[in-house]
GROMACS .gro file of N, CA and C in nm:
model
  510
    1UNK      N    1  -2.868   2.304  -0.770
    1UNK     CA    2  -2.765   2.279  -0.670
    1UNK      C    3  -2.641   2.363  -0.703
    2UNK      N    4  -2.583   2.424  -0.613
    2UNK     CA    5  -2.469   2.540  -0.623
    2UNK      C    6  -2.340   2.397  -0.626
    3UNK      N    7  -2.242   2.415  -0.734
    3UNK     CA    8  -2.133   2.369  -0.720
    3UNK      C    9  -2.041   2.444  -0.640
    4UNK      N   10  -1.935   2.395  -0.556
    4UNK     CA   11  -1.852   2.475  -0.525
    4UNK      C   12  -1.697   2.412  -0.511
    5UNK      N   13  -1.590   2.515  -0.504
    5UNK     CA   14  -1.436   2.476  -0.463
    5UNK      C   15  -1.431   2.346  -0.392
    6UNK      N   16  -1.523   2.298  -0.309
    6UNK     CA   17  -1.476   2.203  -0.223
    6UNK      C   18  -1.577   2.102  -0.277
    7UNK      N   19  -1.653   2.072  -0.354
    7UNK     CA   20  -1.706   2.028  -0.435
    7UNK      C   21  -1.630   1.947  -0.539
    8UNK      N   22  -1.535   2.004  -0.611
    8UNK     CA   23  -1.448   2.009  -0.688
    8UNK      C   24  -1.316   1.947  -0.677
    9UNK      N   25  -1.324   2.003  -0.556
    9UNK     CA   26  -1.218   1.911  -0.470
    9UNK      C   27  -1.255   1.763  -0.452
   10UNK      N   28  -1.345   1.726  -0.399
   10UNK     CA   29  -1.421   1.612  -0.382
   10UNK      C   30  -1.438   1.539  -0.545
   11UNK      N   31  -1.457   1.601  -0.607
   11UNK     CA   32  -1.472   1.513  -0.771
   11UNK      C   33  -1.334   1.451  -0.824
   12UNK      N   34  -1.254   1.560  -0.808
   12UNK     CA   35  -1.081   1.516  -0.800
   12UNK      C   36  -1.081   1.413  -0.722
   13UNK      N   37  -1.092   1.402  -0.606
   13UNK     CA   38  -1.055   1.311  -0.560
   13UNK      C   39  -1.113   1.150  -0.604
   14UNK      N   40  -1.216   1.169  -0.617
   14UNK     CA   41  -1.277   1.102  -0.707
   14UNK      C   42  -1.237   1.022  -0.854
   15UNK      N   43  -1.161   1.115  -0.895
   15UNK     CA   44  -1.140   1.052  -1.063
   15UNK      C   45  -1.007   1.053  -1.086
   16UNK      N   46  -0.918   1.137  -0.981
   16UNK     CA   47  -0.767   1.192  -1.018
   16UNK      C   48  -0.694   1.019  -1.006
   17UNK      N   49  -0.577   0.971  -1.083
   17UNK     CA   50  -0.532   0.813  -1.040
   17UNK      C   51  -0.415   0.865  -0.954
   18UNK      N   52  -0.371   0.796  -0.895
   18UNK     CA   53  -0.257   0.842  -0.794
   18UNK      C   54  -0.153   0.839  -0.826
   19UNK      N   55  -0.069   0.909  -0.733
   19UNK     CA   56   0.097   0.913  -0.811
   19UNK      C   57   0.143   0.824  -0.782
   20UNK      N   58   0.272   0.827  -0.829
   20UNK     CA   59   0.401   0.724  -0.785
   20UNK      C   60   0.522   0.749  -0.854
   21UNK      N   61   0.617   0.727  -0.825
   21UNK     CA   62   0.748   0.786  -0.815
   21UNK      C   63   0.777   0.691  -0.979
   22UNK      N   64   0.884   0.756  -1.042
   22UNK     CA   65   0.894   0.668  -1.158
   22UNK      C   66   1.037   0.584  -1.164
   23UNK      N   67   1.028   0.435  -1.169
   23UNK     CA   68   1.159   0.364  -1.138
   23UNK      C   69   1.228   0.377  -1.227
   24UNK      N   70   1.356   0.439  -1.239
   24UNK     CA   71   1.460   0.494  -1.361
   24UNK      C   72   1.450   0.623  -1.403
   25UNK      N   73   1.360   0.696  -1.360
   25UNK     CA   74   1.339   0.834  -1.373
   25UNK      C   75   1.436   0.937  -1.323
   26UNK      N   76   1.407   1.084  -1.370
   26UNK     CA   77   1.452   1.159  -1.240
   26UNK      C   78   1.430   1.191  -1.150
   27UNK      N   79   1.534   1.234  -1.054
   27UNK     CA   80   1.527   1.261  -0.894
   27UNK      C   81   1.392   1.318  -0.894
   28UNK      N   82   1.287   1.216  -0.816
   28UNK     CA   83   1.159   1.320  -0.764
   28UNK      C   84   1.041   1.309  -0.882
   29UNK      N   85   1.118   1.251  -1.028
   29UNK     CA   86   0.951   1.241  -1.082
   29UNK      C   87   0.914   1.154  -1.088
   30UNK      N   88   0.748   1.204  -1.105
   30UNK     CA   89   0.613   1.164  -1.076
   30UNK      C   90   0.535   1.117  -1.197
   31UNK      N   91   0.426   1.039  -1.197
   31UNK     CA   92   0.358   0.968  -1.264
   31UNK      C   93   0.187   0.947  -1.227
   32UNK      N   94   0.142   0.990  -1.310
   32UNK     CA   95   0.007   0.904  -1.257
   32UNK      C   96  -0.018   0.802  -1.280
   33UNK      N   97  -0.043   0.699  -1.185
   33UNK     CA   98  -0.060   0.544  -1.219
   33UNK      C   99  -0.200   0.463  -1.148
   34UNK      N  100  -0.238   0.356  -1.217
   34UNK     CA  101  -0.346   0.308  -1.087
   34UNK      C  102  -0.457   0.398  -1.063
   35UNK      N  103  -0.566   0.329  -1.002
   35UNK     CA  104  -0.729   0.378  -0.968
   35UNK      C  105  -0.724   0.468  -0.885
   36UNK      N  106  -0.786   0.547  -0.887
   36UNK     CA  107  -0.811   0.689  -0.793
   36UNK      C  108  -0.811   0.662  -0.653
   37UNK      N  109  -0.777   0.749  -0.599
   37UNK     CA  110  -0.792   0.716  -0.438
   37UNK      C  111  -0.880   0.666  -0.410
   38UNK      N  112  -0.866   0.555  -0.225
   38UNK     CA  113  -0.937   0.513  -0.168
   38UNK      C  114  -1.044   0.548  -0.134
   39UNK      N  115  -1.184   0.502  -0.047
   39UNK     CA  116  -1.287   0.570  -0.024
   39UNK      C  117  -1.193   0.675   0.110
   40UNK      N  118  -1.135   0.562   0.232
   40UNK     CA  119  -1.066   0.579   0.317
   40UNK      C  120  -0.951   0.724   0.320
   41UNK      N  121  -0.846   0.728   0.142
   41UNK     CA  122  -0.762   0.861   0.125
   41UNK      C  123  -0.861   0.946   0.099
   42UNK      N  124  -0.982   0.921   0.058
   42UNK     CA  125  -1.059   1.063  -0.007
   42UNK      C  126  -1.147   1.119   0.128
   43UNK      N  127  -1.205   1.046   0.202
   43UNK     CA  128  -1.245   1.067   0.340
   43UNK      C  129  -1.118   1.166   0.426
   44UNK      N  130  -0.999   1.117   0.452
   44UNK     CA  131  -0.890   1.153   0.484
   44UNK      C  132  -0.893   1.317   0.454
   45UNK      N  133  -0.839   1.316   0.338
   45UNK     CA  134  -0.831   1.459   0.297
   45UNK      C  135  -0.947   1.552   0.280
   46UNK      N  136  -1.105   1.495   0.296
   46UNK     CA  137  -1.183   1.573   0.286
   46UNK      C  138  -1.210   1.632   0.403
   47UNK      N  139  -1.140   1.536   0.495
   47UNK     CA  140  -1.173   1.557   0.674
   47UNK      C  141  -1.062   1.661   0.702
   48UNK      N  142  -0.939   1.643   0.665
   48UNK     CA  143  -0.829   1.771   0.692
   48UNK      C  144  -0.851   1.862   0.652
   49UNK      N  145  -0.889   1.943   0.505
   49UNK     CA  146  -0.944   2.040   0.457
   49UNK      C  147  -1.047   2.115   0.536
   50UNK      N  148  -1.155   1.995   0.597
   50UNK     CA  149  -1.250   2.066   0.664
   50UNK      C  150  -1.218   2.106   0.774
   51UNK      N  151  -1.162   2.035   0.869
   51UNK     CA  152  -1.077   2.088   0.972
   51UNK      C  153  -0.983   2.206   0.955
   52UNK      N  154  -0.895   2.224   0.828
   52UNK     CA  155  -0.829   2.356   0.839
   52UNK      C  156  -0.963   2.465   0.897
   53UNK      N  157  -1.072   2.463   0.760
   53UNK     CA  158  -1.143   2.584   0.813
   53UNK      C  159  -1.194   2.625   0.934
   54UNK      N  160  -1.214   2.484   0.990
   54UNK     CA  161  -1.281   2.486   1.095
   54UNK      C  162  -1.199   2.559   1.170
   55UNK      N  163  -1.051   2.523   1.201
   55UNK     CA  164  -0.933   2.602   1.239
   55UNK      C  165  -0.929   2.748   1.227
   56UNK      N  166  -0.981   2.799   1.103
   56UNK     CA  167  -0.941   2.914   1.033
   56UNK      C  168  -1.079   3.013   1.082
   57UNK      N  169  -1.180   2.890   1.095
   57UNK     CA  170  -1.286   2.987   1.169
   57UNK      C  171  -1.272   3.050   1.318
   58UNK      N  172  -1.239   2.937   1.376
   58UNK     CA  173  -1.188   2.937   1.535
   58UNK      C  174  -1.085   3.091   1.577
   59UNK      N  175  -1.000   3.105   1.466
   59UNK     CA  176  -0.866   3.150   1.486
   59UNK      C  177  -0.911   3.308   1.442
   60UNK      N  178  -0.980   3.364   1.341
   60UNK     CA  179  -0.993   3.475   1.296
   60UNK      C  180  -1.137   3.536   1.324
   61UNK      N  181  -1.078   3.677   1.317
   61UNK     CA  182  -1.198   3.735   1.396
   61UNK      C  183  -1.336   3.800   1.285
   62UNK      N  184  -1.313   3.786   1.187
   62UNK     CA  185  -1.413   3.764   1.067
   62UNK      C  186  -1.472   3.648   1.044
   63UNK      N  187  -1.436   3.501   1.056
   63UNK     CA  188  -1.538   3.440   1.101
   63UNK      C  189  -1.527   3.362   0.975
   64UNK      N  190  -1.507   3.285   0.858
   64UNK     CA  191  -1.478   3.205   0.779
   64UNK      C  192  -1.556   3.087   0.784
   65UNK      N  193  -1.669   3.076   0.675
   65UNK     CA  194  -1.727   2.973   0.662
   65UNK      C  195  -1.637   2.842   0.592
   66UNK      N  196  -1.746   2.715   0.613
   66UNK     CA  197  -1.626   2.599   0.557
   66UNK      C  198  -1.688   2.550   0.496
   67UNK      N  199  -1.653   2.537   0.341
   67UNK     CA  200  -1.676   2.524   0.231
   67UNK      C  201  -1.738   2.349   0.239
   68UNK      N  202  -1.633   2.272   0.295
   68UNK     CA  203  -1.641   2.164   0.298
   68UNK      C  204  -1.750   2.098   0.384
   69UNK      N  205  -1.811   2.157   0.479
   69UNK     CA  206  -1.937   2.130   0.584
   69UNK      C  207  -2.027   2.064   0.504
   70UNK      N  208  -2.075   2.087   0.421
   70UNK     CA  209  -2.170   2.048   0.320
   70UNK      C  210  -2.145   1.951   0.231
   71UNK      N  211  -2.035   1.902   0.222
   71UNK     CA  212  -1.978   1.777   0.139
   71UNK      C  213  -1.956   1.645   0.142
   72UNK      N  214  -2.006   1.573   0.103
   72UNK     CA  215  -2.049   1.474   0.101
   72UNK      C  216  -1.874   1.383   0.123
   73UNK      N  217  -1.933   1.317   0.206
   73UNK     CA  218  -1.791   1.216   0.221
   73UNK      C  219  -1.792   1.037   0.201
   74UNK      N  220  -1.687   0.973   0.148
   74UNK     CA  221  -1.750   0.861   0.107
   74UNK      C  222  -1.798   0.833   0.256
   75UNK      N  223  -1.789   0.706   0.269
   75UNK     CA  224  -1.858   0.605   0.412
   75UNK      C  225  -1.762   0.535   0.440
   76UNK      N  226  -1.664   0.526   0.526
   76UNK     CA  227  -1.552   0.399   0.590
   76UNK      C  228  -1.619   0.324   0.680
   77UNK      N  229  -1.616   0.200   0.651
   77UNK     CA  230  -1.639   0.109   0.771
   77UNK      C  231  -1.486   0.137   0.872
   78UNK      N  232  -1.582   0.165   1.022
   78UNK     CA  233  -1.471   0.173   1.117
   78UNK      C  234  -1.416   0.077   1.178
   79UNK      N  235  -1.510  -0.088   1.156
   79UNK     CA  236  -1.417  -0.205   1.211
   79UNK      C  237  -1.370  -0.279   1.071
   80UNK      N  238  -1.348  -0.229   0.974
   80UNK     CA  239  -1.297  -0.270   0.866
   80UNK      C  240  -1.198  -0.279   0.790
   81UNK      N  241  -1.096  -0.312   0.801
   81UNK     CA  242  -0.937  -0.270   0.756
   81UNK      C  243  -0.902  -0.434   0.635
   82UNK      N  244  -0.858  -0.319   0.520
   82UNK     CA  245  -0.797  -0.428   0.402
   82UNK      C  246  -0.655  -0.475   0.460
   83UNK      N  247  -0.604  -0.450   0.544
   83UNK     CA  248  -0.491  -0.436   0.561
   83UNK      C  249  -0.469  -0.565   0.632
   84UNK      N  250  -0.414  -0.677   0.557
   84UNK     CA  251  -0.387  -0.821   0.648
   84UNK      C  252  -0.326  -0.825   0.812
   85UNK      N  253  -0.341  -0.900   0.853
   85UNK     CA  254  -0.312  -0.926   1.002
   85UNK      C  255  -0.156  -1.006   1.012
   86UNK      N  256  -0.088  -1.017   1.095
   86UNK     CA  257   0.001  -1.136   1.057
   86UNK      C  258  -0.037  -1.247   1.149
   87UNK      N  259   0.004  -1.378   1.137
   87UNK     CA  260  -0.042  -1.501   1.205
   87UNK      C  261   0.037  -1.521   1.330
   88UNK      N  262   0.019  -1.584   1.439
   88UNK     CA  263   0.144  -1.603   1.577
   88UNK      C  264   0.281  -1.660   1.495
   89UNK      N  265   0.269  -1.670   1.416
   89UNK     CA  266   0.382  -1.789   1.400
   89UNK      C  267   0.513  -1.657   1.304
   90UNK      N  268   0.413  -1.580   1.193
   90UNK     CA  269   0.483  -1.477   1.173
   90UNK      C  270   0.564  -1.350   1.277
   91UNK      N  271   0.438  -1.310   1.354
   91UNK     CA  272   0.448  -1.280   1.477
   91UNK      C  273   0.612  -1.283   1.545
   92UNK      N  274   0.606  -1.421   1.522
   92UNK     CA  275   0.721  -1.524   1.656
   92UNK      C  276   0.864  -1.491   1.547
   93UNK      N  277   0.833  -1.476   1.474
   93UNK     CA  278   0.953  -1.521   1.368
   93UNK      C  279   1.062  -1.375   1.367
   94UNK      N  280   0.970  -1.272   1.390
   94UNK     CA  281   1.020  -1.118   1.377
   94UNK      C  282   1.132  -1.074   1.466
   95UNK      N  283   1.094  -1.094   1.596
   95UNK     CA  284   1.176  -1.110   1.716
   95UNK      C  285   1.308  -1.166   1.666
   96UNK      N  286   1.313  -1.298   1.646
   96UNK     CA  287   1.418  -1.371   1.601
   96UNK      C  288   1.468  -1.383   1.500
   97UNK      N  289   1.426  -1.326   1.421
   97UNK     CA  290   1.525  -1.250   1.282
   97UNK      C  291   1.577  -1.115   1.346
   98UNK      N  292   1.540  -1.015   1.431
   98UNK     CA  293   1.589  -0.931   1.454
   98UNK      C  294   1.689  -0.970   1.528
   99UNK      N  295   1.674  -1.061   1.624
   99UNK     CA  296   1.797  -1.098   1.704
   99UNK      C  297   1.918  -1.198   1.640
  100UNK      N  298   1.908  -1.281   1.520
  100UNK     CA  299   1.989  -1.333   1.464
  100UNK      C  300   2.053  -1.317   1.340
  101UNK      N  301   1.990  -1.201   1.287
  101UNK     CA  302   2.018  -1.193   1.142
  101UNK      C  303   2.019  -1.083   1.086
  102UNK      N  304   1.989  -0.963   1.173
  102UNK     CA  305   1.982  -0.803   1.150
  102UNK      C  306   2.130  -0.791   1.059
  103UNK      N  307   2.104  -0.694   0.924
  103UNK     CA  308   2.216  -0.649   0.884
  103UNK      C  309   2.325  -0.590   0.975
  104UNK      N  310   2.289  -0.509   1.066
  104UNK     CA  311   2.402  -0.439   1.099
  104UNK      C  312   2.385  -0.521   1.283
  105UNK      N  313   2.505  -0.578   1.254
  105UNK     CA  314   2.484  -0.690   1.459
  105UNK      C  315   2.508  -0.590   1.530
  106UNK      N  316   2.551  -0.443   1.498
  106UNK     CA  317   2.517  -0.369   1.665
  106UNK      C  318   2.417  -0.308   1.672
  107UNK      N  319   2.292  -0.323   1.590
  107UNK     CA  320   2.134  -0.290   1.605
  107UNK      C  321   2.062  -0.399   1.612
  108UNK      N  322   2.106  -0.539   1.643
  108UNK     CA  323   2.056  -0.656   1.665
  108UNK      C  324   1.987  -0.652   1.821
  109UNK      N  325   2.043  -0.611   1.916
  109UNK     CA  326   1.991  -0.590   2.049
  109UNK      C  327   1.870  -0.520   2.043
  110UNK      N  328   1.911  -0.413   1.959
  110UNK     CA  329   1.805  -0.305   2.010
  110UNK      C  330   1.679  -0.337   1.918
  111UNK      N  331   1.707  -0.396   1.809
  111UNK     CA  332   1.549  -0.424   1.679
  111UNK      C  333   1.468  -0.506   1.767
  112UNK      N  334   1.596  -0.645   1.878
  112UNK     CA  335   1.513  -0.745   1.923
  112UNK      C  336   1.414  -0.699   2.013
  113UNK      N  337   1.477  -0.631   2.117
  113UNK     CA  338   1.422  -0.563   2.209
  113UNK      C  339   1.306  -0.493   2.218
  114UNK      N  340   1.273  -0.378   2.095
  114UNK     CA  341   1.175  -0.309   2.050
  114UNK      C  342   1.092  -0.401   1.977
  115UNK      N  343   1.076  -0.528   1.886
  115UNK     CA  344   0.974  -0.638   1.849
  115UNK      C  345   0.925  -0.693   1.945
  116UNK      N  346   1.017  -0.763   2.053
  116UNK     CA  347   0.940  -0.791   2.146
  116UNK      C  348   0.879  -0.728   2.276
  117UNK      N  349   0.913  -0.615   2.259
  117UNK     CA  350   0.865  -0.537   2.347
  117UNK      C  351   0.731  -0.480   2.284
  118UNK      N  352   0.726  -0.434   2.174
  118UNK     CA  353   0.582  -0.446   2.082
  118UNK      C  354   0.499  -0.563   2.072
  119UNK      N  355   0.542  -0.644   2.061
  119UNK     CA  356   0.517  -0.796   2.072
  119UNK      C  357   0.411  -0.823   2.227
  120UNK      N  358   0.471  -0.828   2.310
  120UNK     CA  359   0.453  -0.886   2.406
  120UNK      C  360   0.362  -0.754   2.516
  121UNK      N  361   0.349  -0.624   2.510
  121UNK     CA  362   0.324  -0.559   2.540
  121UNK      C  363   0.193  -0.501   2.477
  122UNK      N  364   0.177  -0.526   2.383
  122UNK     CA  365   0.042  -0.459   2.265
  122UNK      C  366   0.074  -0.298   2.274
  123UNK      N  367   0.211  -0.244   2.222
  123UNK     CA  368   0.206  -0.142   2.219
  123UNK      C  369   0.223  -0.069   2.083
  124UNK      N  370   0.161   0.048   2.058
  124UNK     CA  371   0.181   0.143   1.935
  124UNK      C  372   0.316   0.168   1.897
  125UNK      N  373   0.424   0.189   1.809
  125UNK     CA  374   0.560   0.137   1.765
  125UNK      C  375   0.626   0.337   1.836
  126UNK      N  376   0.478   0.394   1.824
  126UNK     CA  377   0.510   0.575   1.799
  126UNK      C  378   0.529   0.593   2.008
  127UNK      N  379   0.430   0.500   2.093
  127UNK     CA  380   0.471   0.507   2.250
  127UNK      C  381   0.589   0.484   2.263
  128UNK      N  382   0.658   0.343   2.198
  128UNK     CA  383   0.781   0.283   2.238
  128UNK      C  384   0.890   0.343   2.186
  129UNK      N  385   0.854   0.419   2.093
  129UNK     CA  386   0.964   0.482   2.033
  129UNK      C  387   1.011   0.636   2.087
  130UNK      N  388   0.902   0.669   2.208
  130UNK     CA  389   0.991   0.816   2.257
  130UNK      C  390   0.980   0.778   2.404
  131UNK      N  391   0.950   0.633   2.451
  131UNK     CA  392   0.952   0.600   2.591
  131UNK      C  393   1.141   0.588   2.606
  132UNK      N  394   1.183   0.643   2.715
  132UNK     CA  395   1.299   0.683   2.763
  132UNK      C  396   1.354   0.532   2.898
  133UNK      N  397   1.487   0.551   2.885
  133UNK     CA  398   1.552   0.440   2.983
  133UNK      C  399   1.432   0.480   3.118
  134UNK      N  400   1.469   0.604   3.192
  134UNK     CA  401   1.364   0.633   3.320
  134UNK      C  402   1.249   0.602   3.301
  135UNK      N  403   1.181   0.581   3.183
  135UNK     CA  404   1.018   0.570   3.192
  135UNK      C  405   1.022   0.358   3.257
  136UNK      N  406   1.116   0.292   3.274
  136UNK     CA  407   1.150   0.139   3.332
  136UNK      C  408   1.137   0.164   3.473
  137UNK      N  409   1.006   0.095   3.523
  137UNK     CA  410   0.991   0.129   3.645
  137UNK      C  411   0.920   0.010   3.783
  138UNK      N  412   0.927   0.000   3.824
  138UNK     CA  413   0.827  -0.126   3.928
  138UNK      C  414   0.731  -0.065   3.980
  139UNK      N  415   0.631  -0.070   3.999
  139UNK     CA  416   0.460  -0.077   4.084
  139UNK      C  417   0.457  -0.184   4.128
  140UNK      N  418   0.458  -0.157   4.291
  140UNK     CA  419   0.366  -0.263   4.355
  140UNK      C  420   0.507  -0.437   4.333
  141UNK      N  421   0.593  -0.447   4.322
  141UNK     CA  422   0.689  -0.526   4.263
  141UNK      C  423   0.620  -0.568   4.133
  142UNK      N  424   0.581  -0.546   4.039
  142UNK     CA  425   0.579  -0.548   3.923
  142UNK      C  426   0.682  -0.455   3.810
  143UNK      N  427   0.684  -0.492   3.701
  143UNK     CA  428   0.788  -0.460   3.592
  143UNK      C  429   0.720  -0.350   3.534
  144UNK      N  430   0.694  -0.199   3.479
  144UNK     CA  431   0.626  -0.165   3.380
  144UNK      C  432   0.700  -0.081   3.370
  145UNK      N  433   0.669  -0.021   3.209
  145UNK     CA  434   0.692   0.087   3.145
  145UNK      C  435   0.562   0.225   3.155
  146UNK      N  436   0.645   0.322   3.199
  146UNK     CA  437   0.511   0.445   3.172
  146UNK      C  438   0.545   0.462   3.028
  147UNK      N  439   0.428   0.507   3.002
  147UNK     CA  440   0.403   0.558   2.854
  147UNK      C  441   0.320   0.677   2.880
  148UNK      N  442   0.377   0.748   2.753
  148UNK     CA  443   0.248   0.876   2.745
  148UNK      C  444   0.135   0.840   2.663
  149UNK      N  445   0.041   0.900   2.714
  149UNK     CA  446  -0.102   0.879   2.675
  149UNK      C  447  -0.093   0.926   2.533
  150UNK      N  448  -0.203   0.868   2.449
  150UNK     CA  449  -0.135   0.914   2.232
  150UNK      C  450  -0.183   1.059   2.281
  151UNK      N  451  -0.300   1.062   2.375
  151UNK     CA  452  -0.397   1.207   2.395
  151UNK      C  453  -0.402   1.198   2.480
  152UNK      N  454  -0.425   1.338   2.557
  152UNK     CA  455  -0.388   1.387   2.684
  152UNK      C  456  -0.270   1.410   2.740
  153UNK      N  457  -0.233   1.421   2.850
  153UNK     CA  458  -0.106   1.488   2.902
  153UNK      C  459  -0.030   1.352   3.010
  154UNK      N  460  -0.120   1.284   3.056
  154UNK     CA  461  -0.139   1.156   3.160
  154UNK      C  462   0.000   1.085   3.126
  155UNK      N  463   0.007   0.991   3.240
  155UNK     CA  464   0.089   0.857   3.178
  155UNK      C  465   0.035   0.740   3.202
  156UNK      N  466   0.046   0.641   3.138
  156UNK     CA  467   0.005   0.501   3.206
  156UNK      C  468   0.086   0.407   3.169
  157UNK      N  469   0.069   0.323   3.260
  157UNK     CA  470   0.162   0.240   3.346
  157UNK      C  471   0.147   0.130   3.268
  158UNK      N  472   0.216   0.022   3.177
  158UNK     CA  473   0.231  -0.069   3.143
  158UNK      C  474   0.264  -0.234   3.167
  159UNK      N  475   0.245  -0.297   3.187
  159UNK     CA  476   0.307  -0.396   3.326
  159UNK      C  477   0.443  -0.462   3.148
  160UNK      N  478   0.556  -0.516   3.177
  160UNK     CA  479   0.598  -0.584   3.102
  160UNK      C  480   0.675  -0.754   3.135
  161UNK      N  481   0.629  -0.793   3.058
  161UNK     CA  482   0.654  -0.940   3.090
  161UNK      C  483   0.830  -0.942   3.116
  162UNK      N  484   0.900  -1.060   3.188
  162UNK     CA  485   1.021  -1.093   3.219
  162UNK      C  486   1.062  -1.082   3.125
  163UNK      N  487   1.046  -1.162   2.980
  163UNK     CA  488   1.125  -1.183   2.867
  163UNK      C  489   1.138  -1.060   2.836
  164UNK      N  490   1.067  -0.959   2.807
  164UNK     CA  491   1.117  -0.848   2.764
  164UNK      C  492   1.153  -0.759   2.857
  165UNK      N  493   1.128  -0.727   2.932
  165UNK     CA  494   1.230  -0.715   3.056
  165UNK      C  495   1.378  -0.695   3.092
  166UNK      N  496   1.373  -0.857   3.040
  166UNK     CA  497   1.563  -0.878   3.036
  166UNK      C  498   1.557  -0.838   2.909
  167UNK      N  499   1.528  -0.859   2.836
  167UNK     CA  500   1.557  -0.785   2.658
  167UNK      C  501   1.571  -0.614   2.700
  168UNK      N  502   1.508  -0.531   2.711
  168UNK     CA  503   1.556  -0.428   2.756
  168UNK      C  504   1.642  -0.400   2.877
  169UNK      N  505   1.685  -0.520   2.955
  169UNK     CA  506   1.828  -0.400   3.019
  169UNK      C  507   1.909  -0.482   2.954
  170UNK      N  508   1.947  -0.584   2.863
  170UNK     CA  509   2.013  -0.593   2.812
  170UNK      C  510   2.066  -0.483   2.714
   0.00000   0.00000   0.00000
């Protein structure tokens, strides 16, 4: 079996422990600490690498094979996330710490507004965050927000409940 660069790459990822910043250190240094990357970070970066070439093949007119095609990647479960959920009750609580207790009370409107507008909407934090005053709109006498599509060029139409509603023109 031929070893290769991206091979190598893949074993690193494998055995290397990960960084982390050092508390009391200097500005910017680093440490290795803790078990080697995830199956999930090593998948990650084996998938970007391969994609550059793939890129690099696409783009140049010599034609660049990809090292990484041939490399074995761990296995992610795709309905599987370590990553806890929060409960309704946590949920409920977010909103209203943002609206009563935010450090700074002239970003109290706007934290509330954007939780429950995430909240109550099931939206991605990255839509709501470049959706604009004009994108507030009615269909049909209904309330919604357009949003841009994460992909594609499209928009779609959001319906939003009253409560948040008045939370944003407030």
């Amino acid at each position: 079996m031929k070893f290769t660069l991206a091979d190598g790459f893949r074993l690193w990822l494998e055995t290397t422990r990960q960084w982390a910043r050092v508390k009391g250190g200097r500005r910017g240094e680093m440490a290795q600490t803790g078990a080697p990357y995830a199956d999930a970070s090593r998948a990650n970066a084996l998938s970007a690498a391969s994609s550059f070439f793939g890129f690099l093949d696409k783009s140049s007119n010599d034609g660049v094979k990809n090292p990484f095609a041939a490399v074995q990647r761990p296995y992610v479960d795709p309905d599987y996330s370590a990553t806890p959920g929060y409960t309704e009750e946590e949920w409920a609580h977010f909103p209203a710490v943002a609206r009563d207790e935010h450090r700074v009370a002239a970003y109290r409107k706007r934290a509330y507004a954007l939780l429950l507008t995430l909240y109550t909407c099931c939206r991605r934090i990255d839509s709501l965050l470049n959706a604009r005053v004009e994108d507030l709109a009615y269909d049909k006498s209904h309330r919604v927000l357009l949003l841009k599509k994460t992909k594609g060029g499209g928009r779609k139409k959001k319906p939003v409940p009253p409560i948040a509603w008045e939370t944003l023109q407030d």
